[in-house]
Short mmCIF file of C-alpha atoms (C1' of nucleotides) in Angstrom, two decimals:
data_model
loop_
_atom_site.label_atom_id
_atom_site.label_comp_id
_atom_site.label_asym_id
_atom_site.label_seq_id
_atom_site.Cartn_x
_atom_site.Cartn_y
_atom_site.Cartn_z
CA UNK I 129 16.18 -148.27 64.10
CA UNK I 130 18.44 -145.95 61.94
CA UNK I 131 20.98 -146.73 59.11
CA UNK I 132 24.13 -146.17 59.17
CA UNK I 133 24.49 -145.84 55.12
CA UNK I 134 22.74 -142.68 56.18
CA UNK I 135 24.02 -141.32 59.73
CA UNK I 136 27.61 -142.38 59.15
CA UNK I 137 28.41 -141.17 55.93
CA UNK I 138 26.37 -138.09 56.53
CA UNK I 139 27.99 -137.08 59.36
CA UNK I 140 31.07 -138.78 60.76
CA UNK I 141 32.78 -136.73 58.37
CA UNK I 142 36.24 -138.06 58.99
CA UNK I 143 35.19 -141.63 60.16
CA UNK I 144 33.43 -142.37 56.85
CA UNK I 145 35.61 -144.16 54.94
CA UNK I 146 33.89 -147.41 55.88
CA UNK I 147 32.75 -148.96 52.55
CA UNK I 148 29.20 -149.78 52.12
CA UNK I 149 28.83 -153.48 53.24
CA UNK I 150 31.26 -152.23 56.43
CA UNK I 151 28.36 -149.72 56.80
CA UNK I 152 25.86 -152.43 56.83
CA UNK I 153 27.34 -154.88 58.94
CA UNK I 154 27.54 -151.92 61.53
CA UNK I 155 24.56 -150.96 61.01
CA UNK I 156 23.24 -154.11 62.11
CA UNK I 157 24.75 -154.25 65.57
CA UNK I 158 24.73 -151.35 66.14
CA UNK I 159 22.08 -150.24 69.39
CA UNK I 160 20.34 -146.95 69.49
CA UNK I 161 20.29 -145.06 72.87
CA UNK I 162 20.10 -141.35 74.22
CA UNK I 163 20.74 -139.98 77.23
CA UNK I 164 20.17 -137.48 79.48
CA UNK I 165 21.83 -133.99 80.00
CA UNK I 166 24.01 -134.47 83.41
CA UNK I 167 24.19 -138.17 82.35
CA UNK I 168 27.45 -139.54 82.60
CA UNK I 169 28.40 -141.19 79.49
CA UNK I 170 31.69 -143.23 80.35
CA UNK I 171 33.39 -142.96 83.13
CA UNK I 172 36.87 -142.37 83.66
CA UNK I 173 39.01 -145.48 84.86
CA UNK I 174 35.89 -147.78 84.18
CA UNK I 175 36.32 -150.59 80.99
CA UNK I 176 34.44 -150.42 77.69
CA UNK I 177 32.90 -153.15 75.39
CA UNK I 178 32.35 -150.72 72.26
CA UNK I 179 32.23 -147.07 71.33
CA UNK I 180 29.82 -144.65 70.88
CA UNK I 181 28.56 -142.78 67.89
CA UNK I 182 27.32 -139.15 68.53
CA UNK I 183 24.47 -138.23 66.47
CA UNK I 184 23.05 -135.53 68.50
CA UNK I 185 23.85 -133.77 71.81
CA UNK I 186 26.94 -131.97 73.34
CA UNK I 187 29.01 -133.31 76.08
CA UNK I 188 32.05 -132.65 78.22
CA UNK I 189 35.25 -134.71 78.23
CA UNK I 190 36.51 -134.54 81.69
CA UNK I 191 39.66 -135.61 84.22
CA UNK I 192 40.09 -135.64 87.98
CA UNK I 193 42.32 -133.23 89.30
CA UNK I 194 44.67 -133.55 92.05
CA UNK I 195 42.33 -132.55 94.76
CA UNK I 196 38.98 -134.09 93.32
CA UNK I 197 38.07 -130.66 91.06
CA UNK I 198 37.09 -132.12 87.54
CA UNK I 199 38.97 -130.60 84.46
CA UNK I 200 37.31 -130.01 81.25
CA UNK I 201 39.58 -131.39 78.30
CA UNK I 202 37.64 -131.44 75.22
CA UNK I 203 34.06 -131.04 73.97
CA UNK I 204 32.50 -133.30 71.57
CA UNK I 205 29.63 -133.05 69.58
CA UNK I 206 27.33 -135.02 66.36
CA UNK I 207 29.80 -137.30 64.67
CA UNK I 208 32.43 -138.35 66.93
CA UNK I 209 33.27 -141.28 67.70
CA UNK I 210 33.54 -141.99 71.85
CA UNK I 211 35.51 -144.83 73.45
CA UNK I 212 37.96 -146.34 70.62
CA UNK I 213 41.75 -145.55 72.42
CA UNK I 214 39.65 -147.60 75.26
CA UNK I 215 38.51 -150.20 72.96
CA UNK I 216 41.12 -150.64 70.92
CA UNK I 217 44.16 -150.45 73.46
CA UNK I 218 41.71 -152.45 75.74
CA UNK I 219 42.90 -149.80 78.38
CA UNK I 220 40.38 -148.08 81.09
CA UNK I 221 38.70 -144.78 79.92
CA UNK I 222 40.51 -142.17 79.97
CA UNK I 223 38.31 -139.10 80.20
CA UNK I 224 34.71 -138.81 81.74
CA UNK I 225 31.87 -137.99 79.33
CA UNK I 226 29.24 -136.19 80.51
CA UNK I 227 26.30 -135.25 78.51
CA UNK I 228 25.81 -131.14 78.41
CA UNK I 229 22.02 -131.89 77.38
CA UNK I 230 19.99 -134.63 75.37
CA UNK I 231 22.26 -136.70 73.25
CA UNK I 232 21.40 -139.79 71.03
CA UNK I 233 23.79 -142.29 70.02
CA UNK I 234 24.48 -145.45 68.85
CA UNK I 235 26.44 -147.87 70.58
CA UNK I 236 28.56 -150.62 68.75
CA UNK I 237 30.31 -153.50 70.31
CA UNK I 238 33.75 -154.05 70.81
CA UNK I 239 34.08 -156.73 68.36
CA UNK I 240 32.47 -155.32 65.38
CA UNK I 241 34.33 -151.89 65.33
CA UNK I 242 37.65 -153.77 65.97
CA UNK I 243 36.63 -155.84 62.94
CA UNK I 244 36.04 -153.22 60.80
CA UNK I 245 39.50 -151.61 62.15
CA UNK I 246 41.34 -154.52 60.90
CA UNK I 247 39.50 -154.47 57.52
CA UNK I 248 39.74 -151.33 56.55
CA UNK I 249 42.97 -149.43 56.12
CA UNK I 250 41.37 -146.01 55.67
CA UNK I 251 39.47 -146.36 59.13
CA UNK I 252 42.58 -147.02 61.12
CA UNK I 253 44.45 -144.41 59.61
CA UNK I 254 41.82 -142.05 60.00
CA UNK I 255 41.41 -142.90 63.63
CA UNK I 256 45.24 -142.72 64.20
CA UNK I 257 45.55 -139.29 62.56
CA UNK I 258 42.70 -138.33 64.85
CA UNK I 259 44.48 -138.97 68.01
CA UNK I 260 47.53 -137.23 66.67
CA UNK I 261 45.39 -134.08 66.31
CA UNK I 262 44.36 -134.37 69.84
CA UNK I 263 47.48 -134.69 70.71
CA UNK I 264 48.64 -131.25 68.66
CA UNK I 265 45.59 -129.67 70.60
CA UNK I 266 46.87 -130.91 74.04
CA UNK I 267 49.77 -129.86 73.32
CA UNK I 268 48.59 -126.30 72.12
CA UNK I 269 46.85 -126.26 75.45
CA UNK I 270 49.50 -126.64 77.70
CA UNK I 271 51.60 -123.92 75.99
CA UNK I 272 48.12 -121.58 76.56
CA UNK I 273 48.03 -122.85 80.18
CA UNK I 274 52.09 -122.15 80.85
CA UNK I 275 52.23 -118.97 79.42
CA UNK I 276 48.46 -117.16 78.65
CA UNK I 277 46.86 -114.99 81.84
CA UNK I 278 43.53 -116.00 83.19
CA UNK I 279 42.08 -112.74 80.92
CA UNK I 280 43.76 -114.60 77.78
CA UNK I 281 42.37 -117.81 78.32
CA UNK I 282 38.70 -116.55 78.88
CA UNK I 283 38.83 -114.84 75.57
CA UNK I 284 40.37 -117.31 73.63
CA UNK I 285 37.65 -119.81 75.51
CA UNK I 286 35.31 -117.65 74.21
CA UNK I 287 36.31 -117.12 71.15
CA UNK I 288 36.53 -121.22 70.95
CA UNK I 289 33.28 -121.96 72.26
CA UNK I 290 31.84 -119.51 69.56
CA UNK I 291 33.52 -121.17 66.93
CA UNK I 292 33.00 -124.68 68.26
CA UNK I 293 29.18 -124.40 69.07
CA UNK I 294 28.15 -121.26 66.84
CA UNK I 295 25.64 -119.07 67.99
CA UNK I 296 21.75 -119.63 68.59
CA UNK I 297 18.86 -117.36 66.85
CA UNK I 298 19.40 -114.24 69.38
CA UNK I 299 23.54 -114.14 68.60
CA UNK I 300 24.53 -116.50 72.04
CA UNK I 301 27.10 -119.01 72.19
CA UNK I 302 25.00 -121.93 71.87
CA UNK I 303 26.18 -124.44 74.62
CA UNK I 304 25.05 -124.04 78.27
CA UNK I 305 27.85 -124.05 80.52
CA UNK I 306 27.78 -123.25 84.17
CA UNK I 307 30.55 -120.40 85.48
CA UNK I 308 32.16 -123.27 86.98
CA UNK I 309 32.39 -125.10 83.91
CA UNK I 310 33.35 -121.74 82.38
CA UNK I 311 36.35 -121.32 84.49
CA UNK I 312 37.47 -125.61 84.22
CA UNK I 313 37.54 -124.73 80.80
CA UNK I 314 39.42 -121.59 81.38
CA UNK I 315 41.53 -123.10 83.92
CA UNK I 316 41.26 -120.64 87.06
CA UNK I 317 38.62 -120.23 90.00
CA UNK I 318 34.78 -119.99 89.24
CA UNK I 319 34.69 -116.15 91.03
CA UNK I 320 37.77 -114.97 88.76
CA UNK I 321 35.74 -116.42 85.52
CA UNK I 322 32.79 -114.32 87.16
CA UNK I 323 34.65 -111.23 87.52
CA UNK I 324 36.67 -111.39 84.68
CA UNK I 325 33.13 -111.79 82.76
CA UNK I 326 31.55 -108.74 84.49
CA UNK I 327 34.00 -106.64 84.08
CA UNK I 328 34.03 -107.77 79.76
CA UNK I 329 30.50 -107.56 80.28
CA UNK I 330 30.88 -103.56 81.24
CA UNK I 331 33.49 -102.94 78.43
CA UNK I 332 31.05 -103.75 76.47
CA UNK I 333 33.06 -106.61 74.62
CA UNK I 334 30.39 -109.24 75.58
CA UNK I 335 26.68 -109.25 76.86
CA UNK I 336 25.27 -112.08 79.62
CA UNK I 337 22.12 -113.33 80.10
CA UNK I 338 22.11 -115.81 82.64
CA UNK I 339 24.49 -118.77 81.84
CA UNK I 340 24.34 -117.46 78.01
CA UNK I 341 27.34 -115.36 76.55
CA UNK I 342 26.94 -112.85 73.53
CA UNK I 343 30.46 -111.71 72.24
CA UNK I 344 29.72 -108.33 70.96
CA UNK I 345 33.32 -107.25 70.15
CA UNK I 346 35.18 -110.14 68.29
CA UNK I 347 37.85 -108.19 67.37
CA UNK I 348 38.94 -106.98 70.76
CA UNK I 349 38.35 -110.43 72.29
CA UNK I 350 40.77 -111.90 68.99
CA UNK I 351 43.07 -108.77 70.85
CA UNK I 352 43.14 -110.45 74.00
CA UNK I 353 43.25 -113.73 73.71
CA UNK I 354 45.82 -113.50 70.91
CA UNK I 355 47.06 -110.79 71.35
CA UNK I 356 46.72 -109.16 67.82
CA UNK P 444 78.40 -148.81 61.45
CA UNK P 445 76.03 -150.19 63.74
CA UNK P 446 73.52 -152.39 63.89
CA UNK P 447 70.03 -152.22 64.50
CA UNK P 448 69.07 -156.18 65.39
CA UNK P 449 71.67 -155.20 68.43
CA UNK P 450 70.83 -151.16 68.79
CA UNK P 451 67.07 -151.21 68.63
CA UNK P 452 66.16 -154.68 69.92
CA UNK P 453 67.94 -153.64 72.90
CA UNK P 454 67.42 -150.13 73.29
CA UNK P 455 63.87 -149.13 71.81
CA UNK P 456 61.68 -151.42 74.47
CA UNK P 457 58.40 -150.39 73.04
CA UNK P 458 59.54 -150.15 69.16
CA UNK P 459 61.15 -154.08 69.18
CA UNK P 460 58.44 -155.44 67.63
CA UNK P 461 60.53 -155.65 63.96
CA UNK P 462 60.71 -159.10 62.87
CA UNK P 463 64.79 -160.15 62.10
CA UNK P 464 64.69 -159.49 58.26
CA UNK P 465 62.68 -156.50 59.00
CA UNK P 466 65.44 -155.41 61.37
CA UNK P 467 68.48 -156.21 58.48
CA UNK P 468 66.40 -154.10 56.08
CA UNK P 469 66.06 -151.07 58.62
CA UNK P 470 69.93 -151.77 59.52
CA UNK P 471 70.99 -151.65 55.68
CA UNK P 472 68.98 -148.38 55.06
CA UNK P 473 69.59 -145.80 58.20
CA UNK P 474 72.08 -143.61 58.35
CA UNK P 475 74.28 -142.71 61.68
CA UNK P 476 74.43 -139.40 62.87
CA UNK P 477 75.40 -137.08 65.74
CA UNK P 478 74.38 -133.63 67.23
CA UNK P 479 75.79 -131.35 69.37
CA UNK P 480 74.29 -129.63 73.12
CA UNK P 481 72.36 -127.56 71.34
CA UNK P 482 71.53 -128.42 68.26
CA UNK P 483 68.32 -128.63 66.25
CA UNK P 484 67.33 -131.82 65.56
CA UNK P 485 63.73 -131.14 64.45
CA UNK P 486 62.27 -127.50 64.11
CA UNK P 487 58.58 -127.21 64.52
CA UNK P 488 56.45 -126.63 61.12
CA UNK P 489 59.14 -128.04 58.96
CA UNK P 490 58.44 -131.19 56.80
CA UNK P 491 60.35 -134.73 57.11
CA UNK P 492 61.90 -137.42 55.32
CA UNK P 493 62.50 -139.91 57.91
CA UNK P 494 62.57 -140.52 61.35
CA UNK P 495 65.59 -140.62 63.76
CA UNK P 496 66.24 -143.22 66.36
CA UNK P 497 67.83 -141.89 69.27
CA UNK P 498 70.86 -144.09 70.43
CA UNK P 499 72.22 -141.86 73.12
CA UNK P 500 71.61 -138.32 74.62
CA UNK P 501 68.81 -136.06 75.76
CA UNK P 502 66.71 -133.99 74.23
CA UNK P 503 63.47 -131.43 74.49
CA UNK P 504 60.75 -131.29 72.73
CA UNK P 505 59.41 -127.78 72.42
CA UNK P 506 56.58 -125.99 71.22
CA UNK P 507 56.55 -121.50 70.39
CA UNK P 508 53.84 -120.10 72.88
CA UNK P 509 52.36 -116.93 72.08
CA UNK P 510 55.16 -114.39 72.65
CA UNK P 511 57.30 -116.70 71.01
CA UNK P 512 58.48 -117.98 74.33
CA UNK P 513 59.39 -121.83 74.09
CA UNK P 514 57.41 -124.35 76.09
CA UNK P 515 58.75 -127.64 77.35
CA UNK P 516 56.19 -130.47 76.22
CA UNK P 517 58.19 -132.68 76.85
CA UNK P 518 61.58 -134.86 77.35
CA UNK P 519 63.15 -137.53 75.32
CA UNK P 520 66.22 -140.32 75.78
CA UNK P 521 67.69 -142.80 74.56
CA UNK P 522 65.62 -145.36 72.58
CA UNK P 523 62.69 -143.06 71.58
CA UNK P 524 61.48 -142.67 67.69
CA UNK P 525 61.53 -138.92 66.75
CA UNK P 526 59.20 -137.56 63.60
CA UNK P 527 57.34 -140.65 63.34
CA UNK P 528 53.80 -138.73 63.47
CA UNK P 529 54.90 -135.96 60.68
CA UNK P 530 56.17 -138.98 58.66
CA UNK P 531 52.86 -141.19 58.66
CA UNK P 532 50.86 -138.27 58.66
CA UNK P 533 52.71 -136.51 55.95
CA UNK P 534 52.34 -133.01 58.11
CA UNK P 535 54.69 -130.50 59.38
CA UNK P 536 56.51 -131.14 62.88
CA UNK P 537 54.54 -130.41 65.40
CA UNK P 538 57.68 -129.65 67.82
CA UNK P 539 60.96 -128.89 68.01
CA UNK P 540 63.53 -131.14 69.00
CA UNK P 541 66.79 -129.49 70.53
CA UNK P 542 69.60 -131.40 72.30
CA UNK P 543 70.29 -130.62 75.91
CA UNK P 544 73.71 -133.01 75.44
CA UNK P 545 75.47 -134.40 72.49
CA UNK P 546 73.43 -136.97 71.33
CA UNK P 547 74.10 -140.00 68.85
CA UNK P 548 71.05 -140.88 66.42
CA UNK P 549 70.00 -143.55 63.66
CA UNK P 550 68.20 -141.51 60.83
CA UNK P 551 65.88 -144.28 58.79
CA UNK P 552 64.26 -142.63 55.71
CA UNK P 553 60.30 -142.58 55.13
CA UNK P 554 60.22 -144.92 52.70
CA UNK P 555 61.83 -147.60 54.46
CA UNK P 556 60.05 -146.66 57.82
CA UNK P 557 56.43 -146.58 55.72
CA UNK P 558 57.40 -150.05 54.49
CA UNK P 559 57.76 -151.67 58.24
CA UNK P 560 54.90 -149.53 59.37
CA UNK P 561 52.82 -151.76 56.59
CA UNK P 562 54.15 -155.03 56.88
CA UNK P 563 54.18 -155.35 60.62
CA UNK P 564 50.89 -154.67 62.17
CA UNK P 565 52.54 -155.04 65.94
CA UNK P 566 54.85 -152.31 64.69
CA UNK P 567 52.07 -150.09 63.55
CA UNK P 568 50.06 -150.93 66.77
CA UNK P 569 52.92 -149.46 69.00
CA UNK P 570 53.12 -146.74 67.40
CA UNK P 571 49.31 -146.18 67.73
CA UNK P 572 49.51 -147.01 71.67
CA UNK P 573 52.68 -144.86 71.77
CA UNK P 574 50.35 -141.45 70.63
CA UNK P 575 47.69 -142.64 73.13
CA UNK P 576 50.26 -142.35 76.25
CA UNK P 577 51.63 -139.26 75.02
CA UNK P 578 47.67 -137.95 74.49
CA UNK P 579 46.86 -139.26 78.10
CA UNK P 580 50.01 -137.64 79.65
CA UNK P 581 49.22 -134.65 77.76
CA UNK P 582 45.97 -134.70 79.55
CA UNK P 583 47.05 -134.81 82.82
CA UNK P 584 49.36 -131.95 82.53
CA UNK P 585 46.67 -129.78 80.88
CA UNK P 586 45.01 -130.32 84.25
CA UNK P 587 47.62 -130.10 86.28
CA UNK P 588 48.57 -126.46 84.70
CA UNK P 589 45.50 -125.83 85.53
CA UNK P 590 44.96 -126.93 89.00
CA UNK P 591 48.40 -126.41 90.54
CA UNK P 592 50.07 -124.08 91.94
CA UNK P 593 53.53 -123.23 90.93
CA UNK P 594 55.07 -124.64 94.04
CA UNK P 595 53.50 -127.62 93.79
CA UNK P 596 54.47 -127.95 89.82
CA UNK P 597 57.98 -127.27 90.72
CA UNK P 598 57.78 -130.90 93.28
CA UNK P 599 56.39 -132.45 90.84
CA UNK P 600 58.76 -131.41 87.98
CA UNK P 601 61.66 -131.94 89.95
CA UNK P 602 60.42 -135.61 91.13
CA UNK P 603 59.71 -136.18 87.50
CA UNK P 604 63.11 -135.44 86.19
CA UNK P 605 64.73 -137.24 88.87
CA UNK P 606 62.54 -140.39 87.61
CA UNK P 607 63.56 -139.91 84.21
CA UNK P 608 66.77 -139.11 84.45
CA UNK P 609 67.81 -140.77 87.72
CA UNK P 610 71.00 -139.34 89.00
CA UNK P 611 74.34 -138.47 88.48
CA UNK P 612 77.73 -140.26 91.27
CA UNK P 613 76.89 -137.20 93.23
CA UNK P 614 73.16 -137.99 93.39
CA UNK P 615 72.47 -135.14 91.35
CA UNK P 616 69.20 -135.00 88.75
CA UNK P 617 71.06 -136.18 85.84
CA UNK P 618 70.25 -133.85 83.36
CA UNK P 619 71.41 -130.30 83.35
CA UNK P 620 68.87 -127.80 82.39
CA UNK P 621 69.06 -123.95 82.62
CA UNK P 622 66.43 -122.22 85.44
CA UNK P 623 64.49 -120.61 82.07
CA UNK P 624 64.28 -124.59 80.91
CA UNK P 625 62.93 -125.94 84.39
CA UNK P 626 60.28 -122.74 84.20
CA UNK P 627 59.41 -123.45 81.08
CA UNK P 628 58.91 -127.30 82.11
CA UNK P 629 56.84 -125.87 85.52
CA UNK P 630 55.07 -123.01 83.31
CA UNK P 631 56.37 -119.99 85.52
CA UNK P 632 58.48 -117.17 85.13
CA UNK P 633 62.09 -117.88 85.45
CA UNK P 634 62.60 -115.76 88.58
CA UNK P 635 59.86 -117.35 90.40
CA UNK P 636 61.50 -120.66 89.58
CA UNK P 637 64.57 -118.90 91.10
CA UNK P 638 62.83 -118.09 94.02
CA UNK P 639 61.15 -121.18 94.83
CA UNK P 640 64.47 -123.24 94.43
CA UNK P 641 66.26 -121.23 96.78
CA UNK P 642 63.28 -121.36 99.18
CA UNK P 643 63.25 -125.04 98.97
CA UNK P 644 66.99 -125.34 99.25
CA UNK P 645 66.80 -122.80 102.71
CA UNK P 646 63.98 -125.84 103.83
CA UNK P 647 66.63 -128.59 103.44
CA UNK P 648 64.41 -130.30 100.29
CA UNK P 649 66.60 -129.50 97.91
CA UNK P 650 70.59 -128.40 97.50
CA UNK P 651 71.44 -126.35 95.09
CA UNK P 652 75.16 -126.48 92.57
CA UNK P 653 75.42 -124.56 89.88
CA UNK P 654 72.70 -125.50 87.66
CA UNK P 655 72.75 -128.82 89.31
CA UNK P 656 69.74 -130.43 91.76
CA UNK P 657 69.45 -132.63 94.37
CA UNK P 658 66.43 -133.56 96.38
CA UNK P 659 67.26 -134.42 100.02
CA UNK P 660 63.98 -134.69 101.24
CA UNK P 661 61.61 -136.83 98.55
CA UNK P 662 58.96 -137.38 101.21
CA UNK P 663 58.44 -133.08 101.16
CA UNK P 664 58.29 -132.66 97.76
CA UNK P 665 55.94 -135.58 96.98
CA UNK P 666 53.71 -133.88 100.34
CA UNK P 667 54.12 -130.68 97.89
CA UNK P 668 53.78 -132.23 94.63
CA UNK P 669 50.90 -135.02 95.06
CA UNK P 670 49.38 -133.67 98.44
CA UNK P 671 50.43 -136.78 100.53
"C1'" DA C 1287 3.01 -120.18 96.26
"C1'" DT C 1288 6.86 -120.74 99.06
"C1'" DA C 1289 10.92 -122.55 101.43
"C1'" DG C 1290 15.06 -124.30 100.42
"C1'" DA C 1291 18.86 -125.12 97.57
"C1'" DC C 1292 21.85 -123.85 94.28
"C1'" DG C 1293 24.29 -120.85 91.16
"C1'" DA C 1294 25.80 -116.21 90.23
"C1'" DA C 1295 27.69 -111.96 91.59
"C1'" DT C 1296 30.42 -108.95 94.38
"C1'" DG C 1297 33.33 -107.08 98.17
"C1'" DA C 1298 37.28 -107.55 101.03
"C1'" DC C 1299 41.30 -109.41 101.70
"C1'" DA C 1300 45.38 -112.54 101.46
"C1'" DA C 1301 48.46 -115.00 98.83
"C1'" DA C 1302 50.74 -116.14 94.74
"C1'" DT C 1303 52.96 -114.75 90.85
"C1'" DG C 1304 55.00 -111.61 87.48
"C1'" DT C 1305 57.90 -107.61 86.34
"C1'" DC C 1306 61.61 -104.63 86.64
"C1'" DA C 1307 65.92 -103.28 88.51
"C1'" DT C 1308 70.18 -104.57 90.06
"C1'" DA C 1309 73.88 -107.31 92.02
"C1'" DT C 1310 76.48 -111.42 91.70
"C1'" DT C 1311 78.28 -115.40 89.62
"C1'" DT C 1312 79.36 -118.21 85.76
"C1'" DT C 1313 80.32 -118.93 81.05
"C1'" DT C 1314 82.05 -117.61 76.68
"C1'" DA C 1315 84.93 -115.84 73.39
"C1'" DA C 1316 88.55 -112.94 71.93
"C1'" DT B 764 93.76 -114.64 80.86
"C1'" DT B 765 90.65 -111.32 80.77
"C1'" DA B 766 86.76 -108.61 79.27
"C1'" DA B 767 82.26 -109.12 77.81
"C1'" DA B 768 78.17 -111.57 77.81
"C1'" DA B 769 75.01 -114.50 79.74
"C1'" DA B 770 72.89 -116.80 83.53
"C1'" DT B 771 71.64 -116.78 88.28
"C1'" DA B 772 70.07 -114.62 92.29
"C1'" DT B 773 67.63 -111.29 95.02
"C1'" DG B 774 65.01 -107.13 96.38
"C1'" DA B 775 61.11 -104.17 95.68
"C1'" DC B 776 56.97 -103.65 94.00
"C1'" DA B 777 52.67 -104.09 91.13
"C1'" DT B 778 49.38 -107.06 89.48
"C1'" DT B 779 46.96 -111.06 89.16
"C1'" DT B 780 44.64 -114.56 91.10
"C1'" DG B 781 42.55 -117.19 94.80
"C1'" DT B 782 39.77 -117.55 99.06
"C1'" DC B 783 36.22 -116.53 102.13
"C1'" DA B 784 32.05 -114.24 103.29
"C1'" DT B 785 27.87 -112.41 101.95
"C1'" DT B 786 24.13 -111.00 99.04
"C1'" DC B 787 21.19 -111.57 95.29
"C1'" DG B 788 18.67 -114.05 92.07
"C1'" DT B 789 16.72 -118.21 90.00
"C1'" DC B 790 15.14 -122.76 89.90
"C1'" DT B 791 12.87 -126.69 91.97
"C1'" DA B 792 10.20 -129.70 94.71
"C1'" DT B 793 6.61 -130.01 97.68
#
DNA sequence: ATAGACGAATGACAAATGTCATATTTTTAA
DNA sequence: TTAAAAATATGACATTTGTCATTCGTCTAT
């Protein structure tokens, strides 16, 4: 089994202010597991007896709509930390996680985390300054959703999903996301995404190969989706 | 002046958790103040020394879109903590705060606020819980932007303000806001707003005086709103 | 290898929504 | 009080967006 010392520290970049015996008392109860893409990592409305460490793997933070249609939130990738409003507000999940493809984690109990949140100063204030991000980014969001057009939002989506993921060796956006992923993101219908891609795809701005994206034209996609 | 062992233990339901000396202290140090329909309490991207307590009044909490077109995030009465993230966080406002009445307010400077937020861990723990409900409501109108129509965001905003704000001796909503303030709140142009009120007052679900709103029919709206 | 299933793409169309112009009403300020 | 300004309301229209139907392509399981 891993180390913490090592994963931690190396990667939760903003959850690493555990001190070094925290690390090792962590370490020891901590459990290893993976899962699989399509696997559904927590599931919204269902309770929690610890969190979840990302070390590898991508995955979708999701809500139920009105009429059933899931709504992409959030993405999360190697070093966050999964689970802890649940945990530590002993409320139901929030959010679905769904894993976008293989993922290994390390799962740590309720009591030991909340432990370590009592102990440690740094750790709580880290987490709480973490939420109040999110919350900035929600609330970023729902000015985009009010006010952007569908066209906006796919750019900027883009342009996120670029910065969020990178690109692989051959220039693509490296996370695999259906169309109708793609337009839950976006926020609009899966055949608007489509067309709205096609038609970017014949200007030229991006290039598609199957489910992966290419932008080719960053500076006209900045143009759109923020309008400068 | 006032105090706060009779103002806040009263008033701020999920902020009571000061102990009695905790509450003198607060009492000794805040300052009373007052704004006017209008005014700006809190201007997004500025820095703060303190939070305000909200005694009486309502307010909005608004955030500049792209075209520098406010958005709505959000409403805020009588009892609420304002600027308590920028304080703790020591980061700009994230939103603006504007009265939509004239409003009476306790101001309590950082230092004394900091000092509570230390000593009382129930204190602190609100607070944390208090971010998580705003991030969770957050989330559901991110997915409500996007899954709605503007009809059916219009219900729902309409039932929403009438639950917050109950009503007025008429049976009135009992807040006043302009139609370009109830778009902003639905995320729609201000003439579809228009439209969609007079459509609903032609249908009997709503009348209609001045900038004043009543909903005669809840049963519709909440059949528009929430689909049942 | 092939049928079946699923996702992607596209056309055709309807519906929703935004924009602009203008009239009407209300509010504000001199 | 009255004129000007602002907000509300409405019509006309363009554009965006969603829905449904269909085709095409790809993946998968047998």
């Amino acid at each position: 089994m891993g180390n913490c010392q090592r994963c931690i520290v190396k990667e939760l970049s903003k959850l690493s202010t555990l001190t070094s015996s925290q690390l090792k008392q962590v370490s020891a109860c901590k459990t290893a597991t993976s899962f699989k893409k399509g696997d559904v990592i927590l599931k919204e409305g269902s309770m929690l007896n610890g969190v979840y460490c990302i070390k590898e793997g991508k995955c979708k933070l999701t809500k139920l709509g009105p009429n059933g249609k899931e709504q992409i939130i959030k993405f999360i990738t190697s070093g966050d930390m999964l689970g802890y409003r649940a945990v530590l507000g002993e409320e139901p999940v929030s959010l679905s996680v769904v894993a976008l493809e293989d993922m290994a984690a390390c799962f740590i109990p309720k009591q030991d985390i909340l432990t370590v949140f009592h102990q440690n100063k740094n750790f709580s204030k880290n987490l709480f300054s973490n939420v109040c991000n999110e919350l900035n980014d929600a609330n970023t969001i729902i000015t985009n959703m009010a006010q952007k057009t569908v066209r906006e939002r796919l750019a900027e989506a883009l342009l996120f999903l670029e910065d969020t993921f990178g690109h692989d060796e051959d220039g693509f956006i490296d996370v695999v996301l259906s169309r109708e992923e793609l337009s839950s993101v976006v926020g609009t219908a899966t055949e608007s995404a489509i067309r709205l891609l096609s038609e970017m795809k014949k200007d030229r701005i991006i290039s598609l190969e199957g489910k992966r994206i290419k932008i080719l034209d960053r500076a006209v996609l900045k143009r759109i989706g923020f309008g400068f």
